[in-house]
Amino acid sequence: MMKLELHWKIIIGLVLGLAFGVFAASQGLGDFTSAWVAPFGKIFLNLLKLIAVPLVLSSLITGVASLSDTKKLSRIGGKTITIYIATTAVAVTIGLVSVNILQPGDTVPEDMKLKLQETYEMAASGRMEAANEAKNRSILQPLVDMVPDNVFSSASNNRNMLQVVFVAIIVGIALIQIPKNKGKPVLDFFEGINELVIKLVDNIMFFAPIGVFALIADTITSVAGNNLNNILELLSALGYYMLAVIIGLILQMIITYTTVLKIFSKMDLKTFYKGIAPAQLLAFSTSSSGATLPVTMERCEDELEVSEEVSAFVLPLGATINMDGTALYQAVAAVFIAQTLGMDLALGAQLTIVFTAVLASIGTAAVPGAGIIMLIIILEAVGVPSAGIALILGVDRILDMMRTVTNVTGDASVAVAVHASEKN
Ligand code: ASP
């Protein structure tokens, strides 16, 4: 057991958690699970989030400060953002092709449509309020949001990861510019913190199998309630829709990321997937690329040999703005809802989806369930009633787990690609 590789241990935790969750849901043990099992998942999740800010701060400051000039930084930045946007646009296109071929909207029985809309009406209106807030912001607001007026307040909330990235970059740059003897103690300090946090990631991951067990068991019982039939009914009504999303996500990994890796690096797929597997499993269990970030960074640096300066820049940025899985899902969901409501989306509307989904995925927070809130903005852009999200809310968590895996895989493949292209 001790010799087992980390990803196998996590898989065992995941499978056992799955089995326990199904058992608990079928035996009406939902309350028991949330009282006695879920807390261990929460503790694990908190531990991961706890180290995200110090990790990003320390590794980015030391990464930037180790660059000989700032030109390299802007080159890495330009490359990263270009590949991020391109892969997201491809993801949306794949999603649109998948949903237009499978036409899952035609398969939902009429009575089920009504039932879904009734059941999830309340939950849907809560999401709509959140979307409204996001929509009323000016176009340049994200830029303003990136620049904090107080470094301690930005470091005190994981949602402000881009602010932390920003501060780390300007501090790193200034560290290059001041005399070496003055900068050295500061740099040494952050290098020490960096070592320390990476060790902490290792130690926390020791508990990953237990954490994942608890997270999965809790997710199943909360999605299914105390009645497993609920979820089975949902799965059969929305099966085709889920299939359209899942096929799209798989194609994105097989086509897009393989291409990115092939074009820029010589890394073979086996090495890549073996290295990144624990982060993928964690993304699946937590539905949060933000919470997975420390592990994504650690795996990229230790197993995929991505340099710190690249990983510390590319991955936190990716966790916040690069969400291929989310964008793909948003495209499929938007068309599915239109289909279900008997609306046909013309080519123009589908192109609007490509554009808005790329933007919406950039604005989606790296936390569970954020994707569906931004979906509302896409629906409104193409004139589909946003209350339609009630149709898909019941299975959203399951798809969230899967799209988060794609999100994290996308970030990691771009990190490998940028590192390789910098080396050449
Ligand atoms: N849960 C996703 C993530 O953290 C975002 C989403 O809801 O699509 O990557």
Short mmCIF file of C-alpha atoms and ligand atoms in Angstrom, two decimals:
data_model
loop_
_atom_site.label_atom_id
_atom_site.label_comp_id
_atom_site.label_asym_id
_atom_site.label_seq_id
_atom_site.Cartn_x
_atom_site.Cartn_y
_atom_site.Cartn_z
CA MET A 1 0.00 0.00 0.00
CA MET A 2 2.80 2.39 0.89
CA LYS A 3 4.45 1.91 -2.51
CA LEU A 4 1.28 2.63 -4.44
CA GLU A 5 1.52 5.76 -6.56
CA LEU A 6 -0.43 8.76 -5.40
CA HIS A 7 -2.98 8.70 -8.20
CA TRP A 8 -3.86 5.09 -7.44
CA LYS A 9 -4.42 5.92 -3.81
CA ILE A 10 -6.68 8.78 -4.81
CA ILE A 11 -8.57 6.55 -7.25
CA ILE A 12 -9.18 4.06 -4.46
CA GLY A 13 -10.50 6.85 -2.25
CA LEU A 14 -12.69 8.03 -5.08
CA VAL A 15 -14.18 4.62 -5.87
CA LEU A 16 -14.81 3.88 -2.21
CA GLY A 17 -16.36 7.32 -1.78
CA LEU A 18 -18.58 6.66 -4.77
CA ALA A 19 -19.68 3.31 -3.40
CA PHE A 20 -20.30 4.76 0.03
CA GLY A 21 -22.21 7.71 -1.41
CA VAL A 22 -24.52 5.47 -3.44
CA PHE A 23 -25.02 3.22 -0.43
CA ALA A 24 -25.74 6.19 1.84
CA ALA A 25 -28.17 7.76 -0.63
CA SER A 26 -30.03 4.49 -1.09
CA GLN A 27 -30.24 3.87 2.65
CA GLY A 28 -31.37 7.38 3.56
CA LEU A 29 -28.04 8.14 5.22
CA GLY A 30 -27.70 11.61 3.69
CA ASP A 31 -27.80 13.39 7.03
CA PHE A 32 -25.34 10.99 8.56
CA THR A 33 -22.98 11.60 5.66
CA SER A 34 -23.17 15.35 5.91
CA ALA A 35 -22.63 15.24 9.67
CA TRP A 36 -19.87 12.63 9.89
CA VAL A 37 -18.22 12.23 6.53
CA ALA A 38 -18.45 15.59 4.77
CA PRO A 39 -16.38 17.49 7.38
CA PHE A 40 -13.27 15.53 6.41
CA GLY A 41 -13.73 16.63 2.83
CA LYS A 42 -14.15 20.20 3.96
CA ILE A 43 -10.97 20.04 6.05
CA PHE A 44 -9.01 18.70 3.11
CA LEU A 45 -10.42 21.38 0.83
CA ASN A 46 -9.59 24.11 3.33
CA LEU A 47 -6.02 22.86 3.62
CA LEU A 48 -5.59 23.08 -0.13
CA LYS A 49 -7.06 26.56 -0.31
CA LEU A 50 -4.98 27.63 2.65
CA ILE A 51 -1.73 27.26 0.74
CA ALA A 52 -2.89 28.67 -2.60
CA VAL A 53 -2.11 32.34 -1.92
CA PRO A 54 1.31 31.85 -0.27
CA LEU A 55 2.27 29.40 -3.00
CA VAL A 56 1.35 31.71 -5.85
CA LEU A 57 2.92 34.71 -4.17
CA SER A 58 6.21 33.08 -3.27
CA SER A 59 6.72 31.09 -6.44
CA LEU A 60 5.81 33.94 -8.72
CA ILE A 61 8.01 36.47 -6.93
CA THR A 62 11.00 34.13 -6.99
CA GLY A 63 10.16 33.05 -10.55
CA VAL A 64 9.99 36.59 -11.91
CA ALA A 65 13.00 37.77 -9.92
CA SER A 66 15.07 34.96 -11.42
CA LEU A 67 14.44 36.20 -14.95
CA SER A 68 17.35 38.13 -16.36
CA ASP A 69 15.13 40.68 -18.07
CA THR A 70 11.49 41.64 -18.22
CA LYS A 71 11.25 41.02 -21.95
CA LYS A 72 11.05 37.34 -21.27
CA LEU A 73 8.13 37.93 -18.97
CA SER A 74 6.11 39.78 -21.57
CA ARG A 75 6.96 37.12 -24.14
CA ILE A 76 5.75 34.35 -21.82
CA GLY A 77 2.67 36.41 -21.06
CA GLY A 78 1.81 37.01 -24.69
CA LYS A 79 2.27 33.37 -25.63
CA THR A 80 0.28 32.11 -22.68
CA ILE A 81 -2.72 34.34 -23.25
CA THR A 82 -2.79 33.63 -26.98
CA ILE A 83 -2.77 29.86 -26.49
CA TYR A 84 -5.35 30.16 -23.72
CA ILE A 85 -7.79 32.06 -25.89
CA ALA A 86 -7.20 29.83 -28.92
CA THR A 87 -7.77 26.59 -27.01
CA THR A 88 -10.93 28.01 -25.45
CA ALA A 89 -12.31 29.03 -28.84
CA VAL A 90 -11.63 25.51 -30.14
CA ALA A 91 -13.36 24.06 -27.08
CA VAL A 92 -16.51 26.09 -27.71
CA THR A 93 -16.53 25.02 -31.35
CA ILE A 94 -16.20 21.37 -30.38
CA GLY A 95 -19.09 21.81 -27.95
CA LEU A 96 -21.27 23.38 -30.63
CA VAL A 97 -20.53 20.60 -33.11
CA SER A 98 -21.30 17.98 -30.49
CA VAL A 99 -24.62 19.49 -29.45
CA ASN A 100 -25.74 20.19 -33.01
CA ILE A 101 -25.06 16.63 -34.09
CA LEU A 102 -26.54 14.91 -31.05
CA GLN A 103 -29.53 17.28 -30.70
CA PRO A 104 -30.09 16.28 -27.05
CA GLY A 105 -32.85 18.89 -26.65
CA ASP A 106 -35.23 16.78 -28.69
CA THR A 107 -34.99 13.85 -26.29
CA VAL A 108 -36.40 15.35 -23.09
CA PRO A 109 -39.98 14.13 -22.48
CA GLU A 110 -42.58 16.91 -22.25
CA ASP A 111 -43.69 16.10 -18.68
CA MET A 112 -40.08 16.02 -17.53
CA LYS A 113 -39.50 19.51 -18.94
CA LEU A 114 -42.32 20.88 -16.82
CA LYS A 115 -41.20 18.99 -13.77
CA LEU A 116 -37.63 20.21 -14.06
CA GLN A 117 -38.71 23.79 -14.54
CA GLU A 118 -40.93 23.63 -11.48
CA THR A 119 -38.42 21.88 -9.24
CA TYR A 120 -35.51 24.15 -10.01
CA GLU A 121 -37.33 27.44 -10.45
CA MET A 122 -36.22 28.83 -7.09
CA ALA A 123 -32.63 27.73 -7.46
CA ALA A 124 -32.53 29.18 -10.96
CA SER A 125 -33.69 32.61 -9.84
CA GLY A 126 -30.90 32.77 -7.26
CA ARG A 127 -28.36 32.16 -10.02
CA MET A 128 -29.99 34.84 -12.14
CA GLU A 129 -29.45 37.47 -9.49
CA ALA A 130 -25.78 36.59 -9.30
CA ALA A 131 -25.53 36.78 -13.10
CA ASN A 132 -27.13 40.19 -13.12
CA GLU A 133 -24.50 41.52 -10.80
CA ALA A 134 -21.78 40.17 -13.05
CA LYS A 135 -23.44 41.64 -16.13
CA ASN A 136 -23.80 45.15 -14.84
CA ARG A 137 -20.06 45.64 -14.65
CA SER A 138 -18.20 47.73 -17.18
CA ILE A 139 -15.97 46.08 -19.74
CA LEU A 140 -12.77 47.35 -18.18
CA GLN A 141 -13.83 46.40 -14.66
CA PRO A 142 -11.83 43.12 -14.72
CA LEU A 143 -8.68 45.17 -15.33
CA VAL A 144 -9.52 47.45 -12.42
CA ASP A 145 -10.25 44.42 -10.26
CA MET A 146 -6.81 43.06 -10.95
CA VAL A 147 -5.10 45.94 -9.17
CA PRO A 148 -5.71 45.83 -5.42
CA ASP A 149 -5.51 48.87 -3.17
CA ASN A 150 -4.42 46.79 -0.25
CA VAL A 151 -2.20 43.78 -0.56
CA PHE A 152 -3.32 42.20 2.69
CA SER A 153 -6.96 42.31 1.79
CA SER A 154 -6.31 40.70 -1.59
CA ALA A 155 -4.18 38.00 -0.02
CA SER A 156 -6.98 37.27 2.41
CA ASN A 157 -9.41 36.00 -0.21
CA ASN A 158 -8.69 33.19 -2.64
CA ARG A 159 -11.04 34.75 -5.13
CA ASN A 160 -8.55 37.54 -5.62
CA MET A 161 -5.95 35.28 -7.12
CA LEU A 162 -5.36 37.57 -10.09
CA GLN A 163 -4.60 40.42 -7.70
CA VAL A 164 -2.04 38.25 -6.00
CA VAL A 165 -0.55 37.38 -9.38
CA PHE A 166 -0.38 41.06 -10.24
CA VAL A 167 1.33 42.05 -6.99
CA ALA A 168 3.80 39.19 -7.25
CA ILE A 169 4.76 40.24 -10.76
CA ILE A 170 5.39 43.89 -9.93
CA VAL A 171 7.29 42.94 -6.78
CA GLY A 172 9.36 40.42 -8.76
CA ILE A 173 10.18 43.02 -11.40
CA ALA A 174 11.18 45.62 -8.83
CA LEU A 175 13.39 43.02 -7.16
CA ILE A 176 15.36 42.70 -10.40
CA GLN A 177 15.79 46.46 -10.51
CA ILE A 178 17.11 47.16 -6.99
CA PRO A 179 20.73 46.47 -5.97
CA LYS A 180 21.41 42.77 -5.48
CA ASN A 181 22.57 43.07 -1.87
CA LYS A 182 19.35 44.87 -0.90
CA GLY A 183 17.09 42.44 -2.75
CA LYS A 184 18.77 39.29 -1.51
CA PRO A 185 17.18 38.99 1.94
CA VAL A 186 13.74 39.54 0.44
CA LEU A 187 14.35 36.96 -2.24
CA ASP A 188 15.80 34.49 0.25
CA PHE A 189 12.72 34.91 2.38
CA PHE A 190 10.35 34.13 -0.47
CA GLU A 191 12.52 31.24 -1.62
CA GLY A 192 12.27 29.78 1.86
CA ILE A 193 8.50 30.25 1.92
CA ASN A 194 8.30 28.61 -1.48
CA GLU A 195 10.19 25.50 -0.36
CA LEU A 196 8.03 25.35 2.69
CA VAL A 197 4.74 25.58 0.85
CA ILE A 198 5.75 22.92 -1.65
CA LYS A 199 6.49 20.60 1.26
CA LEU A 200 3.09 21.48 2.69
CA VAL A 201 1.43 20.47 -0.58
CA ASP A 202 3.14 17.07 -0.30
CA ASN A 203 2.04 16.63 3.27
CA ILE A 204 -1.53 17.64 2.55
CA MET A 205 -1.72 15.30 -0.42
CA PHE A 206 -0.90 12.46 1.93
CA PHE A 207 -4.48 12.81 3.11
CA ALA A 208 -5.90 13.15 -0.38
CA PRO A 209 -7.47 9.65 -0.50
CA ILE A 210 -9.47 10.36 2.66
CA GLY A 211 -10.36 13.85 1.54
CA VAL A 212 -11.49 12.65 -1.86
CA PHE A 213 -13.51 9.84 -0.30
CA ALA A 214 -15.41 12.32 1.84
CA LEU A 215 -15.87 14.89 -0.92
CA ILE A 216 -17.31 12.36 -3.37
CA ALA A 217 -19.57 10.68 -0.83
CA ASP A 218 -20.93 14.06 0.21
CA THR A 219 -21.45 15.20 -3.39
CA ILE A 220 -23.45 12.07 -4.20
CA THR A 221 -25.70 12.30 -1.18
CA SER A 222 -26.31 16.00 -1.70
CA VAL A 223 -27.10 15.61 -5.40
CA ALA A 224 -29.32 12.59 -4.82
CA GLY A 225 -30.84 13.71 -1.54
CA ASN A 226 -32.01 10.72 0.44
CA ASN A 227 -33.51 9.18 -2.63
CA LEU A 228 -31.40 7.57 -5.29
CA ASN A 229 -34.34 7.47 -7.68
CA ASN A 230 -34.19 11.25 -8.03
CA ILE A 231 -30.81 11.12 -9.60
CA LEU A 232 -31.61 8.11 -11.76
CA GLU A 233 -34.65 9.87 -13.15
CA LEU A 234 -32.60 12.98 -13.87
CA LEU A 235 -29.86 10.96 -15.49
CA SER A 236 -32.27 9.28 -17.85
CA ALA A 237 -34.01 12.51 -18.86
CA LEU A 238 -30.81 14.50 -19.31
CA GLY A 239 -28.59 11.63 -20.41
CA TYR A 240 -28.16 12.84 -23.97
CA TYR A 241 -27.36 16.35 -22.88
CA MET A 242 -24.74 15.04 -20.48
CA LEU A 243 -23.37 12.84 -23.21
CA ALA A 244 -23.01 15.83 -25.55
CA VAL A 245 -20.99 17.66 -22.89
CA ILE A 246 -18.87 14.66 -21.95
CA ILE A 247 -18.06 13.70 -25.54
CA GLY A 248 -17.06 17.32 -26.18
CA LEU A 249 -14.80 17.38 -23.11
CA ILE A 250 -13.12 14.14 -24.13
CA LEU A 251 -12.59 15.41 -27.69
CA GLN A 252 -11.08 18.60 -26.33
CA MET A 253 -8.52 16.58 -24.38
CA ILE A 254 -7.80 14.14 -27.21
CA ILE A 255 -7.65 16.66 -30.04
CA THR A 256 -6.74 20.04 -28.66
CA TYR A 257 -4.34 19.24 -25.83
CA THR A 258 -2.60 16.53 -27.77
CA THR A 259 -2.06 19.04 -30.56
CA VAL A 260 -0.78 21.71 -28.16
CA LEU A 261 1.66 19.24 -26.60
CA LYS A 262 2.78 17.95 -30.00
CA ILE A 263 3.33 21.39 -31.53
CA PHE A 264 5.31 22.88 -28.70
CA SER A 265 6.92 20.05 -26.76
CA LYS A 266 8.25 16.58 -27.17
CA MET A 267 6.45 15.25 -24.13
CA ASP A 268 4.60 12.02 -24.74
CA LEU A 269 1.03 11.73 -23.59
CA LYS A 270 1.74 8.98 -21.10
CA THR A 271 4.22 11.11 -19.19
CA PHE A 272 1.86 14.05 -19.30
CA TYR A 273 -1.20 12.24 -18.05
CA LYS A 274 0.71 10.25 -15.47
CA GLY A 275 2.20 13.44 -14.11
CA ILE A 276 -1.01 15.39 -14.01
CA ALA A 277 -3.38 12.59 -12.91
CA PRO A 278 -3.51 13.52 -9.20
CA ALA A 279 -4.49 17.09 -10.12
CA GLN A 280 -7.18 15.78 -12.47
CA LEU A 281 -8.58 13.50 -9.80
CA LEU A 282 -8.62 16.37 -7.37
CA ALA A 283 -10.32 18.63 -9.89
CA PHE A 284 -12.97 15.94 -10.30
CA SER A 285 -13.50 15.57 -6.57
CA THR A 286 -13.49 19.26 -5.67
CA SER A 287 -15.04 20.83 -8.81
CA SER A 288 -12.70 23.73 -8.25
CA SER A 289 -9.65 24.56 -10.32
CA GLY A 290 -8.77 27.13 -7.66
CA ALA A 291 -8.57 24.54 -4.91
CA THR A 292 -6.63 22.22 -7.23
CA LEU A 293 -4.09 24.91 -8.17
CA PRO A 294 -1.41 24.07 -5.58
CA VAL A 295 -1.37 20.47 -6.74
CA THR A 296 -1.42 21.41 -10.43
CA MET A 297 1.62 23.60 -9.81
CA GLU A 298 3.45 20.99 -7.80
CA ARG A 299 2.84 18.25 -10.36
CA CYS A 300 3.85 20.45 -13.29
CA GLU A 301 7.09 21.44 -11.61
CA ASP A 302 8.07 18.10 -10.10
CA GLU A 303 6.75 15.58 -12.61
CA LEU A 304 6.51 17.48 -15.88
CA GLU A 305 9.66 19.52 -15.34
CA VAL A 306 8.03 22.85 -16.03
CA SER A 307 10.28 25.62 -14.70
CA GLU A 308 9.05 27.57 -11.75
CA GLU A 309 8.95 30.89 -13.54
CA VAL A 310 6.63 29.42 -16.17
CA SER A 311 4.44 27.35 -13.89
CA ALA A 312 4.05 30.14 -11.35
CA PHE A 313 2.85 32.50 -14.03
CA VAL A 314 0.93 30.24 -16.41
CA LEU A 315 -0.99 28.11 -13.90
CA PRO A 316 -2.52 30.69 -11.52
CA LEU A 317 -3.48 32.75 -14.55
CA GLY A 318 -4.92 29.65 -16.20
CA ALA A 319 -6.87 28.63 -13.12
CA THR A 320 -8.62 32.00 -13.18
CA ILE A 321 -9.07 32.75 -16.87
CA ASN A 322 -8.53 29.58 -18.90
CA MET A 323 -11.60 27.38 -18.63
CA ASP A 324 -11.97 25.32 -21.75
CA GLY A 325 -14.21 22.75 -20.11
CA THR A 326 -16.48 25.46 -18.77
CA ALA A 327 -16.71 27.26 -22.12
CA LEU A 328 -17.49 24.02 -23.92
CA TYR A 329 -20.15 23.13 -21.39
CA GLN A 330 -21.66 26.60 -21.63
CA ALA A 331 -21.97 26.27 -25.40
CA VAL A 332 -23.62 22.85 -25.19
CA ALA A 333 -25.93 23.93 -22.39
CA ALA A 334 -27.03 27.11 -24.18
CA VAL A 335 -27.97 25.24 -27.35
CA PHE A 336 -29.54 22.39 -25.37
CA ILE A 337 -31.79 24.79 -23.47
CA ALA A 338 -32.79 26.50 -26.72
CA GLN A 339 -33.55 23.13 -28.31
CA THR A 340 -35.59 22.01 -25.33
CA LEU A 341 -37.62 25.21 -25.39
CA GLY A 342 -38.28 24.65 -29.08
CA MET A 343 -36.09 27.51 -30.29
CA ASP A 344 -33.77 27.08 -33.23
CA LEU A 345 -30.49 28.96 -32.98
CA ALA A 346 -29.32 30.27 -36.34
CA LEU A 347 -25.68 30.40 -37.35
CA GLY A 348 -25.38 34.02 -36.20
CA ALA A 349 -26.58 33.10 -32.74
CA GLN A 350 -24.15 30.20 -32.60
CA LEU A 351 -21.29 32.52 -33.50
CA THR A 352 -22.41 34.84 -30.73
CA ILE A 353 -22.15 31.83 -28.44
CA VAL A 354 -18.53 31.26 -29.46
CA PHE A 355 -17.66 34.83 -28.65
CA THR A 356 -19.61 35.18 -25.42
CA ALA A 357 -18.62 31.74 -24.13
CA VAL A 358 -14.93 32.55 -24.51
CA LEU A 359 -15.47 35.77 -22.57
CA ALA A 360 -17.82 34.22 -20.03
CA SER A 361 -15.39 31.41 -19.26
CA ILE A 362 -12.66 33.97 -18.64
CA GLY A 363 -14.96 35.66 -16.15
CA THR A 364 -15.99 32.42 -14.45
CA ALA A 365 -14.59 32.00 -10.94
CA ALA A 366 -12.56 28.86 -10.27
CA VAL A 367 -15.08 27.51 -7.77
CA PRO A 368 -17.85 24.90 -7.93
CA GLY A 369 -20.94 25.90 -9.86
CA ALA A 370 -19.58 29.19 -11.22
CA GLY A 371 -20.00 28.11 -14.82
CA ILE A 372 -23.78 28.01 -14.72
CA ILE A 373 -23.99 31.59 -13.49
CA MET A 374 -22.02 32.88 -16.45
CA LEU A 375 -24.14 30.66 -18.70
CA ILE A 376 -27.05 32.98 -17.97
CA ILE A 377 -25.20 35.85 -19.64
CA ILE A 378 -24.70 33.73 -22.75
CA LEU A 379 -28.36 32.78 -22.81
CA GLU A 380 -29.37 36.40 -22.63
CA ALA A 381 -26.97 37.32 -25.42
CA VAL A 382 -28.71 34.91 -27.79
CA GLY A 383 -32.23 35.63 -26.58
CA VAL A 384 -32.94 32.34 -24.79
CA PRO A 385 -34.92 32.72 -21.52
CA SER A 386 -32.41 32.38 -18.73
CA ALA A 387 -34.94 30.65 -16.48
CA GLY A 388 -34.17 27.71 -18.78
CA ILE A 389 -31.18 26.85 -16.59
CA ALA A 390 -33.73 25.16 -14.35
CA LEU A 391 -33.69 22.37 -16.92
CA ILE A 392 -30.07 21.50 -16.31
CA LEU A 393 -29.45 22.46 -12.67
CA GLY A 394 -30.14 18.97 -11.35
CA VAL A 395 -27.16 17.43 -13.07
CA ASP A 396 -24.92 20.48 -13.05
CA ARG A 397 -22.66 19.31 -10.27
CA ILE A 398 -21.82 16.12 -12.12
CA LEU A 399 -20.85 18.05 -15.24
CA ASP A 400 -19.00 20.56 -13.09
CA MET A 401 -16.73 17.79 -11.87
CA MET A 402 -15.94 16.81 -15.43
CA ARG A 403 -15.48 20.27 -16.90
CA THR A 404 -13.14 21.17 -14.05
CA VAL A 405 -10.92 18.22 -15.02
CA THR A 406 -10.71 19.65 -18.54
CA ASN A 407 -10.02 23.13 -17.18
CA VAL A 408 -7.08 21.89 -15.13
CA THR A 409 -5.74 19.67 -17.92
CA GLY A 410 -5.85 22.63 -20.29
CA ASP A 411 -3.82 24.80 -17.92
CA ALA A 412 -1.22 22.09 -17.43
CA SER A 413 -0.82 21.37 -21.14
CA VAL A 414 -0.28 25.06 -21.85
CA ALA A 415 2.28 25.25 -19.02
CA VAL A 416 4.20 22.36 -20.58
CA ALA A 417 3.94 23.95 -24.02
CA VAL A 418 5.11 27.40 -22.92
CA HIS A 419 7.98 25.93 -20.94
CA ALA A 420 9.13 23.86 -23.91
CA SER A 421 8.90 26.77 -26.31
CA GLU A 422 10.89 28.99 -23.95
CA LYS A 423 13.61 26.38 -23.73
CA ASN A 424 14.08 26.33 -27.48
N1 ASP B 1 -15.93 24.58 -11.29
C1 ASP B 1 -15.22 25.13 -12.41
C2 ASP B 1 -13.77 25.35 -12.06
O1 ASP B 1 -13.44 25.64 -10.94
C3 ASP B 1 -15.86 26.38 -12.92
C4 ASP B 1 -17.23 26.06 -13.44
O2 ASP B 1 -18.20 26.08 -12.68
O3 ASP B 1 -17.35 25.74 -14.63
O4 ASP B 1 -12.91 25.23 -12.89
#
